Each structure stands twice: as C-alpha cells, then as structure tokens.
Short mmCIF file of N, CA and C in Angstrom, two decimals:
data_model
loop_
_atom_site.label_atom_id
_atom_site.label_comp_id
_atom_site.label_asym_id
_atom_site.label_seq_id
_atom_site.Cartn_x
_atom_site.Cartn_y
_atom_site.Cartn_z
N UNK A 77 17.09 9.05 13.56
CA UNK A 77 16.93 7.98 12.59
C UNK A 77 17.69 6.76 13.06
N UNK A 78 17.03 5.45 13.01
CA UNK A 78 18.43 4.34 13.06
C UNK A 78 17.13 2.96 12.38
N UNK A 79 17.66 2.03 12.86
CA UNK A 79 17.83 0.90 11.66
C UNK A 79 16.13 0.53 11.67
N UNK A 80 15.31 1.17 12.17
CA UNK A 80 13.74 1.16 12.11
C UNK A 80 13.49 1.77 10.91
N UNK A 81 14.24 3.07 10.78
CA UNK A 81 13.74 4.06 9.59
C UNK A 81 13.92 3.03 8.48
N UNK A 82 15.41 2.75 8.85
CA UNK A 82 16.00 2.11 7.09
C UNK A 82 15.25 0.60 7.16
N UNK A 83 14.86 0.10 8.10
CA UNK A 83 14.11 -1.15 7.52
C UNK A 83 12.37 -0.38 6.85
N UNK A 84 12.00 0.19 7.33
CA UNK A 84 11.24 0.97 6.40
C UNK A 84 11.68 1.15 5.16
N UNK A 85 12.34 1.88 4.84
CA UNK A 85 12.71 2.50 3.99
C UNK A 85 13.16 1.12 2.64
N UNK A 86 13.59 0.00 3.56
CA UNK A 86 13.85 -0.62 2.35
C UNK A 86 12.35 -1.80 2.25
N UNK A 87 11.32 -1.91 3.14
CA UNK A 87 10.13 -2.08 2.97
C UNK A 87 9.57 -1.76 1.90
N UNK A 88 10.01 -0.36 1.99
CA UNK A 88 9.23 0.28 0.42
C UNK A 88 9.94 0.00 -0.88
N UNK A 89 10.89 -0.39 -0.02
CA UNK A 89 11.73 -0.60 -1.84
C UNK A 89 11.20 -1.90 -2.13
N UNK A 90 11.52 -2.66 -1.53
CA UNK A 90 11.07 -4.23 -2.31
C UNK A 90 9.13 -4.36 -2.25
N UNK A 91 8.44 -3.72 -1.32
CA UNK A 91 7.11 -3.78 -1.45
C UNK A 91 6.31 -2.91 -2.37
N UNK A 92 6.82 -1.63 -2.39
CA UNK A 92 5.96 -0.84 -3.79
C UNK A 92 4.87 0.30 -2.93
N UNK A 93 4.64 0.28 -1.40
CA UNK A 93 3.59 0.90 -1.25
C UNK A 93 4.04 1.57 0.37
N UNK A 94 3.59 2.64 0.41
CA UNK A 94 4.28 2.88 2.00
C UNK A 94 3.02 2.34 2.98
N UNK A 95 2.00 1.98 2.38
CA UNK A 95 1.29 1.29 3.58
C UNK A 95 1.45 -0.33 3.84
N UNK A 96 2.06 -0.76 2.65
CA UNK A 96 2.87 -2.62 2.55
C UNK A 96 3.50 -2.19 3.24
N UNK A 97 4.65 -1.28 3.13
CA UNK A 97 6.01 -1.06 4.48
C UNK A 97 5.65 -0.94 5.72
N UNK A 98 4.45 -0.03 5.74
CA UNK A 98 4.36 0.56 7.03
C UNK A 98 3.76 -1.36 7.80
N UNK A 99 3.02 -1.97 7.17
CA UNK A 99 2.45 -3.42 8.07
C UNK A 99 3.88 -4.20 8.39
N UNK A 100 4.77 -4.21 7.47
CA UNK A 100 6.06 -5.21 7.59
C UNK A 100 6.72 -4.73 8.68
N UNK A 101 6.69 -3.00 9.32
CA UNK A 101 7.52 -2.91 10.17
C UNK A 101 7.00 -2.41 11.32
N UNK A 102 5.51 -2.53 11.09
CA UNK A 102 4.25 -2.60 12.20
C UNK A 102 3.84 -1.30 12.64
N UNK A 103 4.27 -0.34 11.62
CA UNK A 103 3.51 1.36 11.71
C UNK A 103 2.29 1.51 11.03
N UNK A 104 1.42 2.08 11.72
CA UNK A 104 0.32 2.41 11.20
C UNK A 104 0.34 3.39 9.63
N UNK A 105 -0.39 3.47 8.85
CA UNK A 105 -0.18 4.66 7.67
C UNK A 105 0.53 5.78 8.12
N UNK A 106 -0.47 6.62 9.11
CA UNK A 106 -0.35 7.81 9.94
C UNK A 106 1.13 7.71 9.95
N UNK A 107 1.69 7.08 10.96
CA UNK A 107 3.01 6.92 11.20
C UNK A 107 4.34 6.59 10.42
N UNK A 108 3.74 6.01 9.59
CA UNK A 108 4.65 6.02 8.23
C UNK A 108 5.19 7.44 7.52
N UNK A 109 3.75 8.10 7.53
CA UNK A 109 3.84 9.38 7.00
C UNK A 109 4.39 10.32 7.66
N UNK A 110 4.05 10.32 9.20
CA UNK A 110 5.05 11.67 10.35
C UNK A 110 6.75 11.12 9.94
N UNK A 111 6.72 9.81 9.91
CA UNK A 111 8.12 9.44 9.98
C UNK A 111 9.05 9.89 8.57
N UNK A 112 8.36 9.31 7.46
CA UNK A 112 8.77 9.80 6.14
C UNK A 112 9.38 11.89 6.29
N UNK A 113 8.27 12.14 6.97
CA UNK A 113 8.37 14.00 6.70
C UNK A 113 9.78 14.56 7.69
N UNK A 114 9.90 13.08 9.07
CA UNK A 114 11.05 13.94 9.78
C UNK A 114 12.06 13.15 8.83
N UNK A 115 12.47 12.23 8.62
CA UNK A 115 13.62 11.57 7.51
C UNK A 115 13.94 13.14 6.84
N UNK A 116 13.09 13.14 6.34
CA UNK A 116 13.44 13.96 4.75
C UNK A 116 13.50 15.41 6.11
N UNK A 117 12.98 16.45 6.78
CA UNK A 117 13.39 17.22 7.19
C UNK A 117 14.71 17.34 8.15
N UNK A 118 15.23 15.90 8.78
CA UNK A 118 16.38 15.93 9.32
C UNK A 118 17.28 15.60 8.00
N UNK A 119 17.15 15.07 7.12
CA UNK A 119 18.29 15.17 5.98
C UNK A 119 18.34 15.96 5.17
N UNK A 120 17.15 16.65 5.26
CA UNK A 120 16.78 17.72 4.04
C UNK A 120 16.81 17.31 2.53
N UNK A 121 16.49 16.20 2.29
CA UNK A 121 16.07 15.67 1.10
C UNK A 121 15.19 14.49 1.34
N UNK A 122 14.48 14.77 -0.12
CA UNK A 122 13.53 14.43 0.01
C UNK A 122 13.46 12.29 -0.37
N UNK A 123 13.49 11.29 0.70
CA UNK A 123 12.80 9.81 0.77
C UNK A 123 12.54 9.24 -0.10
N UNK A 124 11.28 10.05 -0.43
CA UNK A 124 10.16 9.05 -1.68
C UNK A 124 9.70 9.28 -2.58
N UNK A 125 9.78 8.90 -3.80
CA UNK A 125 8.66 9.08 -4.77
C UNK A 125 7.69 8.67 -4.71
N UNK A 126 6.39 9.17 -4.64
CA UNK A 126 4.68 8.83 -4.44
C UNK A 126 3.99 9.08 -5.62
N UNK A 127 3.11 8.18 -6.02
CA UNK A 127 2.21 8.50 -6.76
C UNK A 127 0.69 8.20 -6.76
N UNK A 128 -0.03 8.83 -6.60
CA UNK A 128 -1.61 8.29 -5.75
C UNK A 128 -2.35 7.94 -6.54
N UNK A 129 -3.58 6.80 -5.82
CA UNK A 129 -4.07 6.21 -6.86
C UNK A 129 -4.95 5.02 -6.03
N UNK A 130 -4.70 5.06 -5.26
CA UNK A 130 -5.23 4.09 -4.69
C UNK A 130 -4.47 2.51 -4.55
N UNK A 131 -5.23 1.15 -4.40
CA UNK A 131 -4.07 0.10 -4.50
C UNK A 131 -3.72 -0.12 -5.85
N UNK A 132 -4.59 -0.10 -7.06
CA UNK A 132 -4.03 -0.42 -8.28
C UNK A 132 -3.43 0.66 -8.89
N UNK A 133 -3.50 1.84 -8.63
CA UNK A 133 -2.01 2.63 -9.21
C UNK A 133 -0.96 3.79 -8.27
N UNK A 134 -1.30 3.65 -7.16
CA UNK A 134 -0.49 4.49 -6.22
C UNK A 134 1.00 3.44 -5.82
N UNK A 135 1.70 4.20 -5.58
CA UNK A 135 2.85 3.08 -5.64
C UNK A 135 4.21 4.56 -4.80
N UNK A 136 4.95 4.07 -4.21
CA UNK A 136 6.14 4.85 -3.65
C UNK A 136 7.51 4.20 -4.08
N UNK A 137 8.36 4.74 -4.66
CA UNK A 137 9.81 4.33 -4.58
C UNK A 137 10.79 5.39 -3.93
N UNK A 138 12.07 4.48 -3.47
CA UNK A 138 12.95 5.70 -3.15
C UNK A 138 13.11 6.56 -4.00
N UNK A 139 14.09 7.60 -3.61
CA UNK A 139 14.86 8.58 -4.68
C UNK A 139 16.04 7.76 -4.16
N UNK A 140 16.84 8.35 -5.51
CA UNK A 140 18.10 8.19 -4.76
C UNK A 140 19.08 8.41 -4.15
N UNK A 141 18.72 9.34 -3.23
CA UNK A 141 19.17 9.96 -2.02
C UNK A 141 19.17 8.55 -0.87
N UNK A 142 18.03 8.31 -0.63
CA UNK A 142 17.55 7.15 -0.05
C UNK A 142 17.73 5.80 -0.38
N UNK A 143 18.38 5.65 -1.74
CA UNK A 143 18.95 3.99 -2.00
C UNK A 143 20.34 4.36 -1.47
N UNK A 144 20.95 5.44 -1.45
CA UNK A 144 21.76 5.60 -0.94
C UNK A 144 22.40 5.35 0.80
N UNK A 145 20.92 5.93 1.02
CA UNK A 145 20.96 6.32 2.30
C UNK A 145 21.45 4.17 3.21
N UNK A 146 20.41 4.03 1.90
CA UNK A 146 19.76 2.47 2.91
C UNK A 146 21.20 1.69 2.01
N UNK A 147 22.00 2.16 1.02
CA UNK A 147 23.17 0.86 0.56
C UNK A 147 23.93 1.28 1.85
N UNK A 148 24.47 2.24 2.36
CA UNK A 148 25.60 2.48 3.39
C UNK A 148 24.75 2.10 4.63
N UNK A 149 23.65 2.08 5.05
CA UNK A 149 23.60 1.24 6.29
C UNK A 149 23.73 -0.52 6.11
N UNK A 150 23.53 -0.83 5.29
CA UNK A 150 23.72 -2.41 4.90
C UNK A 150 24.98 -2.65 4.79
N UNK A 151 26.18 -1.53 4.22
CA UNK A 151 27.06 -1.60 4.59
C UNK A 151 27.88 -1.63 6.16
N UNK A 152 27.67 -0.90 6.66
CA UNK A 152 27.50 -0.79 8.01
C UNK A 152 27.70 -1.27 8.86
N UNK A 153 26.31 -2.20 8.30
CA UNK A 153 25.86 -3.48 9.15
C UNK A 153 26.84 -5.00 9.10
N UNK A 154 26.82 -4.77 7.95
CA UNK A 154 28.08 -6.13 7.58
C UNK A 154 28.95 -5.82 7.90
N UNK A 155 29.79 -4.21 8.05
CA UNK A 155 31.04 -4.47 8.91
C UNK A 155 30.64 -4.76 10.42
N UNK A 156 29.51 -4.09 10.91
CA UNK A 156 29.55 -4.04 12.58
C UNK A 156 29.30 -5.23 12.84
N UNK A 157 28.09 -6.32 12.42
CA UNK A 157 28.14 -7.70 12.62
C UNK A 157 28.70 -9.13 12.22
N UNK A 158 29.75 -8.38 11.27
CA UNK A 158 30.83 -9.35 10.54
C UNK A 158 30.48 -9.64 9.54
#
C-alpha cells in the first residue's frame, strides 16, 4: 500500500463513487476493485461501504477503519513535508 492507495481512498471520500475515484487517480473500474480487495485483505478490514445501483443510487463511502487509515497518512505527510 502507499500514497496511490490513500489518494484513492480519499477519491472516494470526497467523490461518492469508486468509479469517480478510480478516473481521478487514473485506474480503470477493474482495478479499483483488485486494489480495494488487496487493501482490505492486507489489513484485514474491510475499506468500503458499497451500495449498488447504478449512477443515481450506487454510491461507496469509507468505513471507519479507512477514515482512519487516510487521517494518519495526511498526518504523516505534514510531518514528512513540513
């Protein structure tokens, strides 16, 4: 995992859809989805909440395992780049 996943990851937070995320950080659907399944199997919890539906009611948010995950790399980041 490193700062590809979590810019994903926070893609989905402010966009609403893992296929909006997946264009912002230039992964195909497909790839959104292999990536989502190793996240959650190398942490062993589970990323996302999904709900299907198509564009007018399918929608993904984190859990919060994963707002978690993505506040301490933003932390992180502001210490490592000042």
């Amino acid at each position: 995992m490193g700062p590809r996943y979590l810019r994903f990851l926070d893609a989905v937070d402010r966009k609403g859809t893992i296929r909006a995320a997946g264009l912002e950080v230039g992964w195909s659907y497909r790839t959104c989805l292999n990536r989502i399944r190793a996240m959650e199997r190398v942490l062993g919890a589970k990323m996302l909440d999904t709900t299907r539906g198509g564009s007018h009611r399918g929608g993904a948010r984190l859990t919060p395992e994963a707002r978690r995950l993505v506040k301490l790399f933003h932390r992180w980041r502001q210490k490592r780049c000042g």
